[in-house]
Short mmCIF file of C-alpha atoms and ligand atoms in Angstrom, two decimals:
data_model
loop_
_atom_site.label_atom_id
_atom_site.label_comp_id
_atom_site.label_asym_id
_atom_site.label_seq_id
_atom_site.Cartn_x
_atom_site.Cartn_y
_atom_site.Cartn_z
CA UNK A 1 0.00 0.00 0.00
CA UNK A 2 1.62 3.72 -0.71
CA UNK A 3 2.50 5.71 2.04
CA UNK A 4 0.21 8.49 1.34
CA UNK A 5 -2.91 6.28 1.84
CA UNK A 6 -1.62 5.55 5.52
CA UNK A 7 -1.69 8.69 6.26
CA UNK A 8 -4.70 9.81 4.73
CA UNK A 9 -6.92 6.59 6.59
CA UNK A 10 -4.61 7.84 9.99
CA UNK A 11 -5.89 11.34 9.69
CA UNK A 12 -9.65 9.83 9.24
CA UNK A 13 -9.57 7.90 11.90
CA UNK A 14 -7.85 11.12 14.34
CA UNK A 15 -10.39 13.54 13.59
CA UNK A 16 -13.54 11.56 14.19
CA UNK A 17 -15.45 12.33 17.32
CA UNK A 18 -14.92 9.54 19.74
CA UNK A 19 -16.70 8.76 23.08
CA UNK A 20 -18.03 5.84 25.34
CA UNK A 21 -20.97 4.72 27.29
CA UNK A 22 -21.85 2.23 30.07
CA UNK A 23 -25.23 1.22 30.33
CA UNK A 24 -25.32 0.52 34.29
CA UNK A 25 -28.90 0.68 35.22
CA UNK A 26 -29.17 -2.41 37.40
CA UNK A 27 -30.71 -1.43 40.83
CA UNK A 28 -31.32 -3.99 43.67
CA UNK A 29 -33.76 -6.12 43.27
CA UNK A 30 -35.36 -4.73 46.09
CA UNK A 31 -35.45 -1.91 48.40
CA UNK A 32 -33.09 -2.53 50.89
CA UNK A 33 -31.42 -5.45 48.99
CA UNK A 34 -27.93 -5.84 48.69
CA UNK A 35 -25.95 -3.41 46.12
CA UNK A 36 -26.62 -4.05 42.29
CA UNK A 37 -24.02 -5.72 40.93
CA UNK A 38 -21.53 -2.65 39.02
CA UNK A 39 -20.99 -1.41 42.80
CA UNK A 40 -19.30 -5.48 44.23
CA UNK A 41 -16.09 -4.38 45.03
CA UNK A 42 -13.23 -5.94 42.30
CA UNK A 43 -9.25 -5.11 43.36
CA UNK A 44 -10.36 -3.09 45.93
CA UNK A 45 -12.46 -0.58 44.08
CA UNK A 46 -15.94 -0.88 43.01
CA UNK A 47 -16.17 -2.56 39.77
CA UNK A 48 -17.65 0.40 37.93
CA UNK A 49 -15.19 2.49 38.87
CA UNK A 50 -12.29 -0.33 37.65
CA UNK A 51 -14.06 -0.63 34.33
CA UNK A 52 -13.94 3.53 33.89
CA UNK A 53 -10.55 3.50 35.09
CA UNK A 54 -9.95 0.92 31.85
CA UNK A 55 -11.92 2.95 28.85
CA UNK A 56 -9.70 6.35 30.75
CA UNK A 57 -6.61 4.91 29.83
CA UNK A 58 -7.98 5.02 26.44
CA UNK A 59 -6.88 8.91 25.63
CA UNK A 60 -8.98 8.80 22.30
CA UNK A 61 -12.23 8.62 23.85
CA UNK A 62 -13.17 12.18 24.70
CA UNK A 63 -15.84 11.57 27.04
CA UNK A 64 -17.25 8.41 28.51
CA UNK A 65 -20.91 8.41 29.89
CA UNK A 66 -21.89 5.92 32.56
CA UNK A 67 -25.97 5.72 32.30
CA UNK A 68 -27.21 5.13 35.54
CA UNK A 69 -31.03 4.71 37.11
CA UNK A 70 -32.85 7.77 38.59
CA UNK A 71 -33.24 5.49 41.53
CA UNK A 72 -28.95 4.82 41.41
CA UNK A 73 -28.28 5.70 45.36
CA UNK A 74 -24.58 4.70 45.13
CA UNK A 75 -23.45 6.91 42.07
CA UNK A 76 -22.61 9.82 44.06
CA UNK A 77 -20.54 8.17 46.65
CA UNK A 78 -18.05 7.75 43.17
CA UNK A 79 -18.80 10.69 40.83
CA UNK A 80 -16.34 12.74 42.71
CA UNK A 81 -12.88 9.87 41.76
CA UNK A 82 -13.68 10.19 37.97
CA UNK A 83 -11.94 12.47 35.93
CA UNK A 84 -13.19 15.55 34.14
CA UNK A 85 -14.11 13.45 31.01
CA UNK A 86 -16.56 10.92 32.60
CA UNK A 87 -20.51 12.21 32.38
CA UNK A 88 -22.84 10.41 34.86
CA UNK A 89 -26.67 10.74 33.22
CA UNK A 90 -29.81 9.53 35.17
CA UNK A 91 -31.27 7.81 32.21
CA UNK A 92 -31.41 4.25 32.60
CA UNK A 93 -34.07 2.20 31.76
CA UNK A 94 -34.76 -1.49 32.93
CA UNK A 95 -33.22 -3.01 30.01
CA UNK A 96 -29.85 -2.56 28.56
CA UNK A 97 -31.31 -1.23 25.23
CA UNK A 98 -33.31 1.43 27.35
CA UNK A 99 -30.43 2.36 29.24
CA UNK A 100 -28.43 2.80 26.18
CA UNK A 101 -30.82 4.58 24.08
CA UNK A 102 -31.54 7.14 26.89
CA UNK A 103 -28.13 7.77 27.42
CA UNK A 104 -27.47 8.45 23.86
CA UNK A 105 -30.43 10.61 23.87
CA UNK A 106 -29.17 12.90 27.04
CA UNK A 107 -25.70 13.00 26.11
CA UNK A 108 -26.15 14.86 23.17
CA UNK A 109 -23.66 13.32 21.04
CA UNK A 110 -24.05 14.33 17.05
CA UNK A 111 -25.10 11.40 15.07
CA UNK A 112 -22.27 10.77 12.91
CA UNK A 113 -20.31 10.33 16.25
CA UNK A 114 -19.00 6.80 16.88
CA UNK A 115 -19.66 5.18 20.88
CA UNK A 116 -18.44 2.50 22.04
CA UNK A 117 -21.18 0.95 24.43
CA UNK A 118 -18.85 -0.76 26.60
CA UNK A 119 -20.75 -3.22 29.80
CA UNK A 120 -20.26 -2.10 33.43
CA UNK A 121 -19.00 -6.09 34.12
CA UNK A 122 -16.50 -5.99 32.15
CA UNK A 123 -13.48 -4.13 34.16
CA UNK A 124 -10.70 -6.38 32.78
CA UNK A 125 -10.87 -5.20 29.34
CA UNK A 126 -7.33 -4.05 27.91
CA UNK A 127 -6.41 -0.20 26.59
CA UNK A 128 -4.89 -2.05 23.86
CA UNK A 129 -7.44 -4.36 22.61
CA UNK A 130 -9.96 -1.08 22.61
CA UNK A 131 -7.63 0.59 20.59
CA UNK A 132 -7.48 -1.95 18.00
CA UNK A 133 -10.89 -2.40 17.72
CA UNK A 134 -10.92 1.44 17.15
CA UNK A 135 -8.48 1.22 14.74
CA UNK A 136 -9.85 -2.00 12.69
CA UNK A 137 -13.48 -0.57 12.11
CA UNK A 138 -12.39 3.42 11.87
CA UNK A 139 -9.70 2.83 9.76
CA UNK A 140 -11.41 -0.02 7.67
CA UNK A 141 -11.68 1.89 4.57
CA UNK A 142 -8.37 0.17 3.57
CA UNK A 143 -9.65 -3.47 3.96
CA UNK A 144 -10.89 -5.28 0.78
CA UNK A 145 -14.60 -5.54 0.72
CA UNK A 146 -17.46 -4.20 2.46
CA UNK A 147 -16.96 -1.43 4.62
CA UNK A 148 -18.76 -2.40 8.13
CA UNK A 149 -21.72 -0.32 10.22
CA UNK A 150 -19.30 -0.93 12.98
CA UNK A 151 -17.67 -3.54 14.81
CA UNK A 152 -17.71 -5.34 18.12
CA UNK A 153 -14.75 -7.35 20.41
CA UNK A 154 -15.17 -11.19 20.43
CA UNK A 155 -13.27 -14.34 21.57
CA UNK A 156 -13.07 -17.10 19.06
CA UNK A 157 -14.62 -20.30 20.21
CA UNK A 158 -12.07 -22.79 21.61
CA UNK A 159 -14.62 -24.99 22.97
CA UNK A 160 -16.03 -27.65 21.22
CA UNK A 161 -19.49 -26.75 21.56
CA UNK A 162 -23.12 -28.82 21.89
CA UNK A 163 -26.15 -28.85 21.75
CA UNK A 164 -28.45 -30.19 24.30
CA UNK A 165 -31.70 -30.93 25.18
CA UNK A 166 -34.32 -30.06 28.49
CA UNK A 167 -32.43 -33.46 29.61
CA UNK A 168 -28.98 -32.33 29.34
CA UNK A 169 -28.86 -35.22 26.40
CA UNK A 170 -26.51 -34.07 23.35
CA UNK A 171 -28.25 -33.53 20.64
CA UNK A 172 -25.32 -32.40 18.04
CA UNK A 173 -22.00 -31.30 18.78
CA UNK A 174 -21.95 -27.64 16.70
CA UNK A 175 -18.71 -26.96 14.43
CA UNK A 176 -16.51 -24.15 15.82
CA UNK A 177 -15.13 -22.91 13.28
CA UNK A 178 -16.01 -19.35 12.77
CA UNK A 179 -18.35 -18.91 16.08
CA UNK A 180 -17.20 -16.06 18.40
CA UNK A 181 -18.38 -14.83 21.69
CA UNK A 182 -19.47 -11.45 21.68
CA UNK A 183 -17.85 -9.26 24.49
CA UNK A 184 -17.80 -5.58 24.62
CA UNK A 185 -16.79 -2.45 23.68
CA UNK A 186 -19.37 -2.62 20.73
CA UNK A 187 -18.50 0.08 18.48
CA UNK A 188 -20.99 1.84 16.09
CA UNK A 189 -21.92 5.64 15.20
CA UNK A 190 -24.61 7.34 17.79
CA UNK A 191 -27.45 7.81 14.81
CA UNK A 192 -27.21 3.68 14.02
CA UNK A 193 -27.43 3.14 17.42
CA UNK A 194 -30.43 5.15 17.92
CA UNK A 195 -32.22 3.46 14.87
CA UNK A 196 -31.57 0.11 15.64
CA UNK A 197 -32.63 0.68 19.18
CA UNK A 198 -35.71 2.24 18.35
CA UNK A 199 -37.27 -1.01 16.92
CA UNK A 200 -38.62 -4.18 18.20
CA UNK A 201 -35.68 -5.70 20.64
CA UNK A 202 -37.06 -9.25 21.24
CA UNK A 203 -34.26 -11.37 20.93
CA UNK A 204 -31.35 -8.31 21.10
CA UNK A 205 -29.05 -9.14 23.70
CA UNK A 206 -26.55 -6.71 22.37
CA UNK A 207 -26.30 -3.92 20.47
CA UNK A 208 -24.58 -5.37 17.22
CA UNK A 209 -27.68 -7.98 17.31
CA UNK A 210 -29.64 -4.98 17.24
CA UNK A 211 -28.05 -3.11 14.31
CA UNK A 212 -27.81 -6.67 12.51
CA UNK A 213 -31.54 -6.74 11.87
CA UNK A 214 -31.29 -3.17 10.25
CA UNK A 215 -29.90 -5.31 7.32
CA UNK A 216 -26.01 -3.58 8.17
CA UNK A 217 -22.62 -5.46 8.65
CA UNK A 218 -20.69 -5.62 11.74
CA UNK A 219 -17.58 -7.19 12.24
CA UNK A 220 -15.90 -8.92 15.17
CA UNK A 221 -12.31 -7.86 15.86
CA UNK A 222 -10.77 -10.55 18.11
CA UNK A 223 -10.10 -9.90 21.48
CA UNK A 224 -8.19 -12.25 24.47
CA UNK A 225 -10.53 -14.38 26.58
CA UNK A 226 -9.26 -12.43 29.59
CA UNK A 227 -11.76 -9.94 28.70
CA UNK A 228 -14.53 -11.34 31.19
CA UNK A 229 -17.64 -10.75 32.15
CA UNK A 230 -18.46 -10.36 35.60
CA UNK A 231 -21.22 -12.83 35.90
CA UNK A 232 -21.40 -15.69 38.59
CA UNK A 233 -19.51 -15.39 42.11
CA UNK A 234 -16.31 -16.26 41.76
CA UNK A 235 -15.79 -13.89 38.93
CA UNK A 236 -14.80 -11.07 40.88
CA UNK A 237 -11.70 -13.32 42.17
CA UNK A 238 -10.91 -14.02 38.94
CA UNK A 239 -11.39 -10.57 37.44
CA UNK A 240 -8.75 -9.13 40.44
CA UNK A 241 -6.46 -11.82 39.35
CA UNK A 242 -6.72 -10.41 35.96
CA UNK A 243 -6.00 -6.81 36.62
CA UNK A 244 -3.20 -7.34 38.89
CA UNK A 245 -1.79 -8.81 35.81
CA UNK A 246 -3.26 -5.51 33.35
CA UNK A 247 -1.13 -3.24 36.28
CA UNK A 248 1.78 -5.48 35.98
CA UNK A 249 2.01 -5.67 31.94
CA UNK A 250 1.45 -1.96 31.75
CA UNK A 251 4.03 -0.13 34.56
CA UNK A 252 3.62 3.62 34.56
CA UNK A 253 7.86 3.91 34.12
CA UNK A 254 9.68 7.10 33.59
CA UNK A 255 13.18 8.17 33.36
CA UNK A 256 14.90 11.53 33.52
CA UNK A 257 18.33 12.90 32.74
CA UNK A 258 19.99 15.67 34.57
CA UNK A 259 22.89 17.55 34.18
CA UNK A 260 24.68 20.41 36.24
CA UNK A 261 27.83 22.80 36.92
CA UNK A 262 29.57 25.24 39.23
CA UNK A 263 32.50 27.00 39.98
CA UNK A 264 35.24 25.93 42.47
CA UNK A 265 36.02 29.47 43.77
CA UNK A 266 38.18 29.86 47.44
CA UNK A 267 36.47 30.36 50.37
CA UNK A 268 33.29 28.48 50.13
CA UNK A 269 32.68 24.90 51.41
CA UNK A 270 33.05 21.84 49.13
CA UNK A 271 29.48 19.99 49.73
CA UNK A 272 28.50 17.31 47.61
CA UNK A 273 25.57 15.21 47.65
CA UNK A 274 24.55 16.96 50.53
CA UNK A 275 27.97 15.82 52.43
CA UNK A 276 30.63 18.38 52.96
CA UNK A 277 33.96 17.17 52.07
CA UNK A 278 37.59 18.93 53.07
CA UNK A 279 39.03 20.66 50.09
CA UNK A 280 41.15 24.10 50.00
CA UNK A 281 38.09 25.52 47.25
CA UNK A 282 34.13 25.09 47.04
CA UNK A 283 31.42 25.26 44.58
CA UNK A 284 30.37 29.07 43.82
CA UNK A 285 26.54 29.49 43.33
CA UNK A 286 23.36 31.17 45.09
CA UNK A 287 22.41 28.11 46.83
CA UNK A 288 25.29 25.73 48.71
CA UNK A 289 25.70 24.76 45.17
CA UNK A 290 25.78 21.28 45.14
CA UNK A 291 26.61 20.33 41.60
CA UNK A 292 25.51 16.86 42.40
CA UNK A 293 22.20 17.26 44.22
CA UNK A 294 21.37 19.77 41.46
CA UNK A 295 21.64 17.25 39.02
CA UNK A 296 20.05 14.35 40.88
CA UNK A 297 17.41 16.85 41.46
CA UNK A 298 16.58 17.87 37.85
CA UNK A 299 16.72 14.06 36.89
CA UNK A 300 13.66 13.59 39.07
CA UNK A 301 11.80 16.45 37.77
CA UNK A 302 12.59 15.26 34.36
CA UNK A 303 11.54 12.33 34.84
CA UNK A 304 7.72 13.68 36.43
CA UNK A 305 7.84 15.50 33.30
CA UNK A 306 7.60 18.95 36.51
CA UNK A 307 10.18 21.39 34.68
CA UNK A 308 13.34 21.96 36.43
CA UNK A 309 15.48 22.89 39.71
CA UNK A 310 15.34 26.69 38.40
CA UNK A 311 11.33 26.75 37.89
CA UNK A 312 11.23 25.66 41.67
CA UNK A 313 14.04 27.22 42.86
CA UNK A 314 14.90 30.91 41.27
CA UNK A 315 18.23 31.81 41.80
CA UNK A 316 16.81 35.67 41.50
CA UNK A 317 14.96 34.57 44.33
CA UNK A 318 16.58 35.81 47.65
CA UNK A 319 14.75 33.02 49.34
CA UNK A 320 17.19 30.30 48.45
CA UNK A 321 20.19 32.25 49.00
CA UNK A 322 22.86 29.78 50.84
CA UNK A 323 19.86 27.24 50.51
CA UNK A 324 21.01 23.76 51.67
CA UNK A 325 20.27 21.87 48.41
CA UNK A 326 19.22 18.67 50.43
CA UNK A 327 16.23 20.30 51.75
CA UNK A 328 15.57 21.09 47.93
CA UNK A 329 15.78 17.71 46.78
CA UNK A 330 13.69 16.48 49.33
CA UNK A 331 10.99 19.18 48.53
CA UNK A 332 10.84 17.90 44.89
CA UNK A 333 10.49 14.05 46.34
CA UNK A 334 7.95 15.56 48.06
CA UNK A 335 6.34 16.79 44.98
CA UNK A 336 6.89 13.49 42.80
CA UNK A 337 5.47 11.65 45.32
CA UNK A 338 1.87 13.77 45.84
CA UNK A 339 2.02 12.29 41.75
CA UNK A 340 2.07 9.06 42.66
CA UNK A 341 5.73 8.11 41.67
CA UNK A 342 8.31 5.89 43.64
CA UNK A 343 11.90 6.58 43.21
CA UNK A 344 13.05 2.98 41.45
CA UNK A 345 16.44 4.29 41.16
CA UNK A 346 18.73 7.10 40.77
CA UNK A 347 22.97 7.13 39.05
CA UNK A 348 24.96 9.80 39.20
CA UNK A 349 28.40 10.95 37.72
CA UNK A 350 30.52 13.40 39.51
CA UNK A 351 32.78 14.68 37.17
CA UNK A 352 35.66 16.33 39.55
CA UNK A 353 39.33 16.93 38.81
CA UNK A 354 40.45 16.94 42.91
CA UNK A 355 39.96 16.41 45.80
CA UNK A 356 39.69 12.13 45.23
CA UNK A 357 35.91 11.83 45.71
CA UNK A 358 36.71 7.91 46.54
CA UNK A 359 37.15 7.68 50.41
CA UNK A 360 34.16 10.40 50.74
CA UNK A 361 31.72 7.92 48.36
CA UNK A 362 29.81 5.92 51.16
CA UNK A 363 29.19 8.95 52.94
CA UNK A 364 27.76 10.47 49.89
CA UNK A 365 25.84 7.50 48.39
CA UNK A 366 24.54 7.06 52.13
CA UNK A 367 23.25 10.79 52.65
CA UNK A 368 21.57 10.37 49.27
CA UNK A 369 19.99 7.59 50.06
CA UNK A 370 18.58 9.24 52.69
CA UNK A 371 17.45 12.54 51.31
CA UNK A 372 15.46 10.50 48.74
CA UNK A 373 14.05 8.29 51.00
CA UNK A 374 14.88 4.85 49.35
CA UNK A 375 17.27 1.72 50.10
CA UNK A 376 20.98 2.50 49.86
CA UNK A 377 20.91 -0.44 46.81
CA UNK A 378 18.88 1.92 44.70
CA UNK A 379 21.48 4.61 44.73
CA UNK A 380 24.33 4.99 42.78
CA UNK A 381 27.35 7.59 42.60
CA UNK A 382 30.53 7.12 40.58
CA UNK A 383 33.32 9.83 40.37
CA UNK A 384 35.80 10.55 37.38
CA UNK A 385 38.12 13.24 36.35
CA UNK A 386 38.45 14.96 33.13
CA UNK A 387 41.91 13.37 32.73
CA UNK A 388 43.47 17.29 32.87
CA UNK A 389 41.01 18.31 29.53
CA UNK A 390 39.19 21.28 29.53
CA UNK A 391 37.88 23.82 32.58
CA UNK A 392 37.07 20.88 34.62
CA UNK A 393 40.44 18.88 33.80
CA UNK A 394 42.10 22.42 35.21
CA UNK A 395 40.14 22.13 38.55
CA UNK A 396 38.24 25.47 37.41
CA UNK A 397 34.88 24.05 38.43
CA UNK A 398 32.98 20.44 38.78
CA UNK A 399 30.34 18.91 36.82
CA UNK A 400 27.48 16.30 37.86
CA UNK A 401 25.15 13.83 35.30
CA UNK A 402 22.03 11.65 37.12
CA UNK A 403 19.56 9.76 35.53
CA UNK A 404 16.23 8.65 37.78
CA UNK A 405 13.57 5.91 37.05
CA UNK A 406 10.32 6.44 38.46
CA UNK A 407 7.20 4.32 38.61
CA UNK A 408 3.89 4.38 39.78
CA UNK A 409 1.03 2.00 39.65
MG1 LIG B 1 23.28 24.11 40.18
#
């Protein structure tokens, strides 16, 4: 296929107007009953909220709307953990198809607007199997053949699967071979939606059953089996097992760089990573000027994608004159941390012509250690000289490099 036709189906499939929807309607069965079944806690958070947290990680999707009963007690207890692009609308019916068709109705989506109707059970859905199903039916232009209405996610049968009767007596074993289960996201433009849900719905279990019966084609992209349905207890065990397994195949891991130098001018103290160390000369600078806190420091910031040590810090800022740079690196911890990162690990390069860093380096590694909180083993400092080159080589100042890895679940 030529390049330019790539890009052109790419582009297509960027600009069109993208959101989701939850039909999750169910109420207890009776007043006083116990919760309906999107609140059962999964992973320690209800399930609802774990299947949200799934179509969020989906950046495309530019607004997902959970449709939820007028009589929905529980709602509000969550509305306030979503994020700014989740919509909770009060128009639920008692079936699915009600639910859905009220919630396209009061969302106001335009017609020509693609939703993914995506079921409240189904938390352990992955980002990456939404996108491709996203990708197969929006960018299906390029595919030989009919163009489809829309698409759904399905598990090809590995089961060998019968037939039975009242009895439980076989009555024909049925051939596999191309039988899928339906799952969910179902994918399909708003104004389809709303037609094919505006007709008779005996016999619709799910949307794409519904838009089949307008006459239209919808294809199954295949997704893993580990995209369950909550159904039967027991599920929920199995549906935690599955998204500690999501959380471990998809670490939130960042790294940063940093990079720093000062001066050696007389009569200032020599203190490096926060440890001060006998020398005739020290580091010039508005702060104490420790080259290799600074860098350590901008690492981490780099890595949080939070600017730099000077955004923070303003050396025009009278404030941090003489500041000791320890109590600046442990501000910006401070700061990663409130964002949900762990340091993993930080390494550092002093780059220092005299005095010999060597008998100073467990007292340095230790302090850093320290300052950022973590085990000893996940710090690192190494010290070299310039071998005589350049400003540094000549002992006219010091330099520092750090890189930091930081993760969060
Ligand atoms: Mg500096």
């Amino acid at each position: 296929m030529p390049e330019s036709q790539n890009t052109q189906n790419f582009s297509e499939v960027r600009k069109t107007r993208l959101f989701a929807l939850i039909p999750a309607a169910g109420i207890g069965r009776r007043m006083g009953s116990a919760s309906p079944k999107q609140y059962m806690p999964v992973a320690g958070a209800p399930m609802l909220v774990q299947t949200v947290r799934a179509l969020e990680r989906v950046e495309r999707i530019e607004r997902i709307f959970i449709v939820v009963s007028a009589q929905d007690h529980e709602i509000d207890a969550l509305a306030s953990g979503f994020s700014e692009r989740v919509t909770v609308l009060r128009a639920g019916g008692a079936e699915r198809a009600e639910s859905v068709l009220g919630g396209l109705m009061a969302s106001g989506m335009p017609e020509d607007a693609w939703v993914l109707v995506h079921d409240a059970a189904r938390p352990c859905v992955r980002p990456s199997e939404i996108a491709h199903l996203i990708d197969e039916i929006l960018g299906a232009s390029s595919i030989a053949g009919e163009r489809p209405a829309g698409g759904i996610l399905a598990v090809p049968m590995a089961d060998t699967v019968k037939r039975a009767d009242a009895n439980g007596m076989i009555l024909e074993t049925v051939p596999r071979k191309n039988l899928w289960r339906a799952a969910t996201p179902q994918l399909f433009q708003a104004g389809v939606l709303l037609k094919a849900l505006s007709g008779p719905l005996e016999g619709v279990t799910d949307e794409a059953s519904a838009v089949e019966r307008l006459g239209l084609a919808v294809r199954v992209v295949s997704c893993r089996s580990t995209n369950i349905k909550v159904t039967e207890p027991g599920d929920d065990r199995i549906a935690e097992l599955l998204l500690g397994d999501n959380a471990m195949t998809l670490p939130d891991i960042r790294v940063g760089q940093g990079y720093d130098s000062h001066r050696l001018v007389e009569g200032r103290p020599l203190i490096l990573g926060g440890v001060r160390i006998p020398f005739e000369k020290g580091l010039d600078g508005h702060s104490d000027a420790d080259v290799l806190l600074h860098a350590v420091t901008d690492a981490i910031l780099g890595a949080a994608a939070l600017g730099d040590i000077g955004q923070h810090f303003p050396p025009s800022d009278p404030k941090w004159k003489g500041a000791d740079s320890a109590k600046l690196l442990e501000a910006v911890v401070a700061l990663t941390k409130a964002e949900g990162w762990t340091i993993l690990n930080v390494d550092a390069t002093l780059v220092a012509e005299r005095p010999k860093i060597g008998p100073h380096m467990p007292a340095i590694r230790a302090r850093l250690a320290e300052i950022l909180g973590v085990a000893p083993g996940r710090v690192s400092v190494k010290a070299k000289t310039n071998e005589r080159m350049d400003d540094v080589g000549r002992e006219a100042g010091m330099m520092a490099h750090a890189a930091a890895l930081l993760g969060r679940v």
